[in-house]
Amino acid sequence: MKMYEAILDILEKKGNATIPVICQEMSEQDLSIVSERQDMVEPSYIKTLVSSNNELFLVKDDIVSIRPDKEPVMMTVVLHGYPGPEMRVRIDFKRNTFTYFEWHLDSKASGPLKVGTFGSVDDFKKKLYPLKLWEWEEDYQTEGIVVDGTSWSVKLKTKGKTYESRGLDSFPNQWKEFCKAVSVLVGKKFSC
């Protein structure tokens, strides 16, 4: 686990925290984070780490928080192409739940529902931060006319802002990694 991920984890569980509290939590939480020569993570190191990740963290009066425009609240992902299926995932980060919907254009049912294993919303959320969805362009399109292409949309609502991105046969660089994370969450291949 990277140090900034450990800080995110602490802030997710405790809410806003002071740098000394973060140091204490990190030292108690996982000894693999702390070097063998130290029993405690130094406050100056945490302050430097948080300051260098100022796109994720906000520091005011020695209190660290996740920036409101980077803290996910809700996400909707839609993916479809001809002849189908259309897949929709709605993730509620506050309730720690998700719904998955799949629509097939053919008249035959795909068979009985299969019970499988699915991932956790918390693990999915941790995978979102490095993908930086807030930096994705609003629209991805290929040159020329596209017939029977794959269209997609992602809407990420945070505490401070809503980010929307969509495309037709063109994707952000992190798309495959994003689809893998969605696949793990829903327990089914999210066709990308």
PDB file of C-alpha atoms in Angstrom:
ATOM      1  CA  MET A   1       0.000   0.000   0.000  1.00  0.00           C
ATOM      2  CA  LYS A   2       1.331   3.432  -0.900  1.00  0.00           C
ATOM      3  CA  MET A   3       1.559   6.017   1.859  1.00  0.00           C
ATOM      4  CA  TYR A   4      -1.017   8.345   0.307  1.00  0.00           C
ATOM      5  CA  GLU A   5      -3.414   5.372   0.053  1.00  0.00           C
ATOM      6  CA  ALA A   6      -2.909   4.699   3.762  1.00  0.00           C
ATOM      7  CA  ILE A   7      -3.707   8.357   4.506  1.00  0.00           C
ATOM      8  CA  LEU A   8      -6.837   8.144   2.328  1.00  0.00           C
ATOM      9  CA  ASP A   9      -7.855   5.010   4.209  1.00  0.00           C
ATOM     10  CA  ILE A  10      -7.479   6.753   7.575  1.00  0.00           C
ATOM     11  CA  LEU A  11      -9.437   9.810   6.409  1.00  0.00           C
ATOM     12  CA  GLU A  12     -12.181   7.571   4.980  1.00  0.00           C
ATOM     13  CA  LYS A  13     -12.614   5.870   8.350  1.00  0.00           C
ATOM     14  CA  LYS A  14     -12.038   8.760  10.748  1.00  0.00           C
ATOM     15  CA  GLY A  15     -12.991  11.800   8.706  1.00  0.00           C
ATOM     16  CA  ASN A  16     -10.774  14.878   8.958  1.00  0.00           C
ATOM     17  CA  ALA A  17      -7.700  14.276  11.103  1.00  0.00           C
ATOM     18  CA  THR A  18      -4.682  16.139  12.388  1.00  0.00           C
ATOM     19  CA  ILE A  19      -1.218  15.192  11.183  1.00  0.00           C
ATOM     20  CA  PRO A  20      -0.251  13.715  14.605  1.00  0.00           C
ATOM     21  CA  VAL A  21      -3.407  11.549  14.572  1.00  0.00           C
ATOM     22  CA  ILE A  22      -2.545  10.318  11.057  1.00  0.00           C
ATOM     23  CA  CYS A  23       1.007   9.500  12.219  1.00  0.00           C
ATOM     24  CA  GLN A  24      -0.309   7.576  15.213  1.00  0.00           C
ATOM     25  CA  GLU A  25      -2.870   5.670  13.116  1.00  0.00           C
ATOM     26  CA  MET A  26      -0.281   4.739  10.493  1.00  0.00           C
ATOM     27  CA  SER A  27       2.137   3.516  13.142  1.00  0.00           C
ATOM     28  CA  GLU A  28      -0.541   1.388  14.820  1.00  0.00           C
ATOM     29  CA  GLN A  29      -2.239   0.244  11.634  1.00  0.00           C
ATOM     30  CA  ASP A  30       0.451  -1.462   9.626  1.00  0.00           C
ATOM     31  CA  LEU A  31       4.043  -1.978  10.612  1.00  0.00           C
ATOM     32  CA  SER A  32       4.996  -2.569   6.965  1.00  0.00           C
ATOM     33  CA  ILE A  33       4.342   1.131   6.304  1.00  0.00           C
ATOM     34  CA  VAL A  34       6.779   2.180   9.008  1.00  0.00           C
ATOM     35  CA  SER A  35      10.454   1.537   8.330  1.00  0.00           C
ATOM     36  CA  GLU A  36      12.271  -0.980  10.508  1.00  0.00           C
ATOM     37  CA  ARG A  37      14.291   1.776  12.201  1.00  0.00           C
ATOM     38  CA  GLN A  38      11.272   3.783  13.309  1.00  0.00           C
ATOM     39  CA  ASP A  39       8.389   3.069  15.627  1.00  0.00           C
ATOM     40  CA  MET A  40       6.438   6.124  14.492  1.00  0.00           C
ATOM     41  CA  VAL A  41       5.862   7.905  11.203  1.00  0.00           C
ATOM     42  CA  GLU A  42       7.254  11.434  11.498  1.00  0.00           C
ATOM     43  CA  PRO A  43       4.782  14.351  11.264  1.00  0.00           C
ATOM     44  CA  SER A  44       7.130  16.251   8.933  1.00  0.00           C
ATOM     45  CA  TYR A  45       7.060  13.308   6.511  1.00  0.00           C
ATOM     46  CA  ILE A  46       3.248  13.195   6.536  1.00  0.00           C
ATOM     47  CA  LYS A  47       3.060  16.963   6.047  1.00  0.00           C
ATOM     48  CA  THR A  48       5.413  16.730   3.039  1.00  0.00           C
ATOM     49  CA  LEU A  49       3.481  13.794   1.595  1.00  0.00           C
ATOM     50  CA  VAL A  50       0.121  15.540   1.985  1.00  0.00           C
ATOM     51  CA  SER A  51       1.478  18.811   0.562  1.00  0.00           C
ATOM     52  CA  SER A  52       2.898  17.028  -2.489  1.00  0.00           C
ATOM     53  CA  ASN A  53      -0.521  15.414  -3.100  1.00  0.00           C
ATOM     54  CA  ASN A  54      -2.449  18.672  -2.870  1.00  0.00           C
ATOM     55  CA  GLU A  55      -4.803  17.611  -5.654  1.00  0.00           C
ATOM     56  CA  LEU A  56      -6.228  14.992  -3.250  1.00  0.00           C
ATOM     57  CA  PHE A  57      -5.659  16.480   0.184  1.00  0.00           C
ATOM     58  CA  LEU A  58      -6.548  19.764   1.817  1.00  0.00           C
ATOM     59  CA  VAL A  59      -4.601  21.003   4.862  1.00  0.00           C
ATOM     60  CA  LYS A  60      -5.873  23.796   7.062  1.00  0.00           C
ATOM     61  CA  ASP A  61      -4.592  24.517  10.574  1.00  0.00           C
ATOM     62  CA  ASP A  62      -2.783  21.155  10.628  1.00  0.00           C
ATOM     63  CA  ILE A  63      -6.057  19.317   9.863  1.00  0.00           C
ATOM     64  CA  VAL A  64      -5.997  17.063   6.799  1.00  0.00           C
ATOM     65  CA  SER A  65      -9.072  16.230   4.741  1.00  0.00           C
ATOM     66  CA  ILE A  66      -9.858  14.812   1.321  1.00  0.00           C
ATOM     67  CA  ARG A  67     -10.660  17.604  -1.121  1.00  0.00           C
ATOM     68  CA  PRO A  68     -14.464  17.749  -1.530  1.00  0.00           C
ATOM     69  CA  ASP A  69     -14.144  17.730  -5.338  1.00  0.00           C
ATOM     70  CA  LYS A  70     -12.218  14.428  -5.165  1.00  0.00           C
ATOM     71  CA  GLU A  71     -14.317  12.563  -2.590  1.00  0.00           C
ATOM     72  CA  PRO A  72     -16.759  10.266  -4.444  1.00  0.00           C
ATOM     73  CA  VAL A  73     -20.424  10.216  -3.434  1.00  0.00           C
ATOM     74  CA  MET A  74     -22.133   8.548  -6.419  1.00  0.00           C
ATOM     75  CA  MET A  75     -21.090   7.116  -9.780  1.00  0.00           C
ATOM     76  CA  THR A  76     -23.010   5.918 -12.820  1.00  0.00           C
ATOM     77  CA  VAL A  77     -21.321   3.971 -15.625  1.00  0.00           C
ATOM     78  CA  VAL A  78     -23.096   3.041 -18.873  1.00  0.00           C
ATOM     79  CA  LEU A  79     -21.591   0.934 -21.664  1.00  0.00           C
ATOM     80  CA  HIS A  80     -23.286  -0.369 -24.783  1.00  0.00           C
ATOM     81  CA  GLY A  81     -22.579  -1.370 -28.330  1.00  0.00           C
ATOM     82  CA  TYR A  82     -24.368  -3.139 -31.098  1.00  0.00           C
ATOM     83  CA  PRO A  83     -25.799  -5.796 -30.746  1.00  0.00           C
ATOM     84  CA  GLY A  84     -25.525  -5.417 -27.009  1.00  0.00           C
ATOM     85  CA  PRO A  85     -25.681  -5.883 -24.168  1.00  0.00           C
ATOM     86  CA  GLU A  86     -26.132  -2.531 -22.475  1.00  0.00           C
ATOM     87  CA  MET A  87     -24.592  -2.511 -19.021  1.00  0.00           C
ATOM     88  CA  ARG A  88     -25.247   0.021 -16.274  1.00  0.00           C
ATOM     89  CA  VAL A  89     -23.631   0.265 -12.883  1.00  0.00           C
ATOM     90  CA  ARG A  90     -24.720   2.718 -10.203  1.00  0.00           C
ATOM     91  CA  ILE A  91     -22.439   3.007  -7.190  1.00  0.00           C
ATOM     92  CA  ASP A  92     -23.450   4.756  -3.981  1.00  0.00           C
ATOM     93  CA  PHE A  93     -20.255   5.371  -2.026  1.00  0.00           C
ATOM     94  CA  LYS A  94     -22.069   6.738   1.028  1.00  0.00           C
ATOM     95  CA  ARG A  95     -24.285   3.669   1.434  1.00  0.00           C
ATOM     96  CA  ASN A  96     -21.505   1.361   0.257  1.00  0.00           C
ATOM     97  CA  THR A  97     -23.814  -0.281  -2.309  1.00  0.00           C
ATOM     98  CA  PHE A  98     -24.044  -0.763  -6.055  1.00  0.00           C
ATOM     99  CA  THR A  99     -26.595  -1.953  -8.592  1.00  0.00           C
ATOM    100  CA  TYR A 100     -25.785  -3.660 -11.866  1.00  0.00           C
ATOM    101  CA  PHE A 101     -28.221  -3.808 -14.765  1.00  0.00           C
ATOM    102  CA  GLU A 102     -27.729  -5.635 -18.056  1.00  0.00           C
ATOM    103  CA  TRP A 103     -30.051  -5.341 -21.037  1.00  0.00           C
ATOM    104  CA  HIS A 104     -29.928  -7.674 -24.056  1.00  0.00           C
ATOM    105  CA  LEU A 105     -31.589  -6.758 -27.335  1.00  0.00           C
ATOM    106  CA  ASP A 106     -32.351 -10.331 -28.335  1.00  0.00           C
ATOM    107  CA  SER A 107     -35.673 -11.819 -27.293  1.00  0.00           C
ATOM    108  CA  LYS A 108     -34.198 -14.855 -25.562  1.00  0.00           C
ATOM    109  CA  ALA A 109     -33.364 -14.627 -21.912  1.00  0.00           C
ATOM    110  CA  SER A 110     -29.724 -15.259 -21.162  1.00  0.00           C
ATOM    111  CA  GLY A 111     -30.651 -17.993 -18.697  1.00  0.00           C
ATOM    112  CA  PRO A 112     -31.136 -18.084 -14.954  1.00  0.00           C
ATOM    113  CA  LEU A 113     -29.365 -15.548 -12.794  1.00  0.00           C
ATOM    114  CA  LYS A 114     -25.960 -16.742 -11.770  1.00  0.00           C
ATOM    115  CA  VAL A 115     -24.782 -16.069  -8.276  1.00  0.00           C
ATOM    116  CA  GLY A 116     -21.163 -15.048  -8.232  1.00  0.00           C
ATOM    117  CA  THR A 117     -18.689 -13.213  -6.138  1.00  0.00           C
ATOM    118  CA  PHE A 118     -18.386  -9.497  -6.319  1.00  0.00           C
ATOM    119  CA  GLY A 119     -15.989  -6.928  -4.951  1.00  0.00           C
ATOM    120  CA  SER A 120     -16.423  -4.236  -2.362  1.00  0.00           C
ATOM    121  CA  VAL A 121     -17.329  -0.611  -2.959  1.00  0.00           C
ATOM    122  CA  ASP A 122     -14.470   0.422  -0.640  1.00  0.00           C
ATOM    123  CA  ASP A 123     -11.901  -1.476  -2.726  1.00  0.00           C
ATOM    124  CA  PHE A 124     -13.359   0.009  -5.913  1.00  0.00           C
ATOM    125  CA  LYS A 125     -13.140   3.493  -4.430  1.00  0.00           C
ATOM    126  CA  LYS A 126      -9.447   2.976  -3.631  1.00  0.00           C
ATOM    127  CA  LYS A 127      -8.827   2.057  -7.267  1.00  0.00           C
ATOM    128  CA  LEU A 128     -10.549   5.244  -8.468  1.00  0.00           C
ATOM    129  CA  TYR A 129      -8.121   7.740  -6.959  1.00  0.00           C
ATOM    130  CA  PRO A 130      -5.087   6.747  -9.089  1.00  0.00           C
ATOM    131  CA  LEU A 131      -7.285   6.722 -12.247  1.00  0.00           C
ATOM    132  CA  LYS A 132      -7.990  10.461 -11.781  1.00  0.00           C
ATOM    133  CA  LEU A 133     -11.406  10.496 -13.451  1.00  0.00           C
ATOM    134  CA  TRP A 134     -11.607  14.210 -12.692  1.00  0.00           C
ATOM    135  CA  GLU A 135      -8.907  14.713 -15.360  1.00  0.00           C
ATOM    136  CA  TRP A 136     -10.758  12.802 -18.078  1.00  0.00           C
ATOM    137  CA  GLU A 137     -11.972  14.818 -21.041  1.00  0.00           C
ATOM    138  CA  GLU A 138     -15.678  15.477 -21.363  1.00  0.00           C
ATOM    139  CA  ASP A 139     -16.000  13.841 -24.799  1.00  0.00           C
ATOM    140  CA  TYR A 140     -13.982  11.145 -26.596  1.00  0.00           C
ATOM    141  CA  GLN A 141     -14.748  10.607 -30.286  1.00  0.00           C
ATOM    142  CA  THR A 142     -12.960   8.888 -33.146  1.00  0.00           C
ATOM    143  CA  GLU A 143     -12.455  10.595 -36.474  1.00  0.00           C
ATOM    144  CA  GLY A 144     -15.013   9.796 -39.170  1.00  0.00           C
ATOM    145  CA  ILE A 145     -18.341   8.017 -39.110  1.00  0.00           C
ATOM    146  CA  VAL A 146     -18.822   5.191 -36.616  1.00  0.00           C
ATOM    147  CA  VAL A 147     -21.484   2.556 -37.233  1.00  0.00           C
ATOM    148  CA  ASP A 148     -22.256  -0.003 -34.525  1.00  0.00           C
ATOM    149  CA  GLY A 149     -19.577   1.354 -32.206  1.00  0.00           C
ATOM    150  CA  THR A 150     -19.248   1.160 -28.462  1.00  0.00           C
ATOM    151  CA  SER A 151     -20.626   4.128 -26.583  1.00  0.00           C
ATOM    152  CA  TRP A 152     -20.033   4.800 -22.926  1.00  0.00           C
ATOM    153  CA  SER A 153     -20.547   7.390 -20.227  1.00  0.00           C
ATOM    154  CA  VAL A 154     -19.247   7.912 -16.711  1.00  0.00           C
ATOM    155  CA  LYS A 155     -20.751  10.360 -14.240  1.00  0.00           C
ATOM    156  CA  LEU A 156     -18.891  10.846 -10.972  1.00  0.00           C
ATOM    157  CA  LYS A 157     -20.521  12.978  -8.319  1.00  0.00           C
ATOM    158  CA  THR A 158     -18.213  14.114  -5.524  1.00  0.00           C
ATOM    159  CA  LYS A 159     -18.948  16.220  -2.451  1.00  0.00           C
ATOM    160  CA  GLY A 160     -17.851  19.321  -4.343  1.00  0.00           C
ATOM    161  CA  LYS A 161     -18.355  18.731  -8.067  1.00  0.00           C
ATOM    162  CA  THR A 162     -19.820  16.444 -10.729  1.00  0.00           C
ATOM    163  CA  TYR A 163     -17.575  15.084 -13.498  1.00  0.00           C
ATOM    164  CA  GLU A 164     -19.046  13.682 -16.707  1.00  0.00           C
ATOM    165  CA  SER A 165     -17.216  11.928 -19.496  1.00  0.00           C
ATOM    166  CA  ARG A 166     -18.504  10.016 -22.515  1.00  0.00           C
ATOM    167  CA  GLY A 167     -17.330   8.630 -25.801  1.00  0.00           C
ATOM    168  CA  LEU A 168     -17.933   6.621 -28.929  1.00  0.00           C
ATOM    169  CA  ASP A 169     -15.233   4.102 -29.860  1.00  0.00           C
ATOM    170  CA  SER A 170     -12.627   6.275 -28.161  1.00  0.00           C
ATOM    171  CA  PHE A 171     -11.538   6.020 -24.548  1.00  0.00           C
ATOM    172  CA  PRO A 172      -9.299   7.640 -21.918  1.00  0.00           C
ATOM    173  CA  ASN A 173      -5.867   6.061 -21.392  1.00  0.00           C
ATOM    174  CA  GLN A 174      -6.981   4.528 -18.086  1.00  0.00           C
ATOM    175  CA  TRP A 175     -10.119   2.923 -19.587  1.00  0.00           C
ATOM    176  CA  LYS A 176      -8.977  -0.725 -19.452  1.00  0.00           C
ATOM    177  CA  GLU A 177      -7.851  -0.364 -15.849  1.00  0.00           C
ATOM    178  CA  PHE A 178     -11.170   1.323 -15.026  1.00  0.00           C
ATOM    179  CA  CYS A 179     -13.122  -1.535 -16.660  1.00  0.00           C
ATOM    180  CA  LYS A 180     -11.109  -4.116 -14.698  1.00  0.00           C
ATOM    181  CA  ALA A 181     -12.035  -2.329 -11.474  1.00  0.00           C
ATOM    182  CA  VAL A 182     -15.736  -2.267 -12.469  1.00  0.00           C
ATOM    183  CA  SER A 183     -15.559  -5.973 -13.429  1.00  0.00           C
ATOM    184  CA  VAL A 184     -14.155  -6.900 -10.014  1.00  0.00           C
ATOM    185  CA  LEU A 185     -16.843  -4.835  -8.298  1.00  0.00           C
ATOM    186  CA  VAL A 186     -19.828  -6.333 -10.144  1.00  0.00           C
ATOM    187  CA  GLY A 187     -18.364  -9.842 -10.370  1.00  0.00           C
ATOM    188  CA  LYS A 188     -18.863 -10.015 -14.108  1.00  0.00           C
ATOM    189  CA  LYS A 189     -16.778  -8.990 -17.113  1.00  0.00           C
ATOM    190  CA  PHE A 190     -17.582  -5.398 -17.925  1.00  0.00           C
ATOM    191  CA  SER A 191     -17.036  -5.611 -21.697  1.00  0.00           C
ATOM    192  CA  CYS A 192     -14.701  -2.888 -22.831  1.00  0.00           C
TER     193      CYS A 192
END
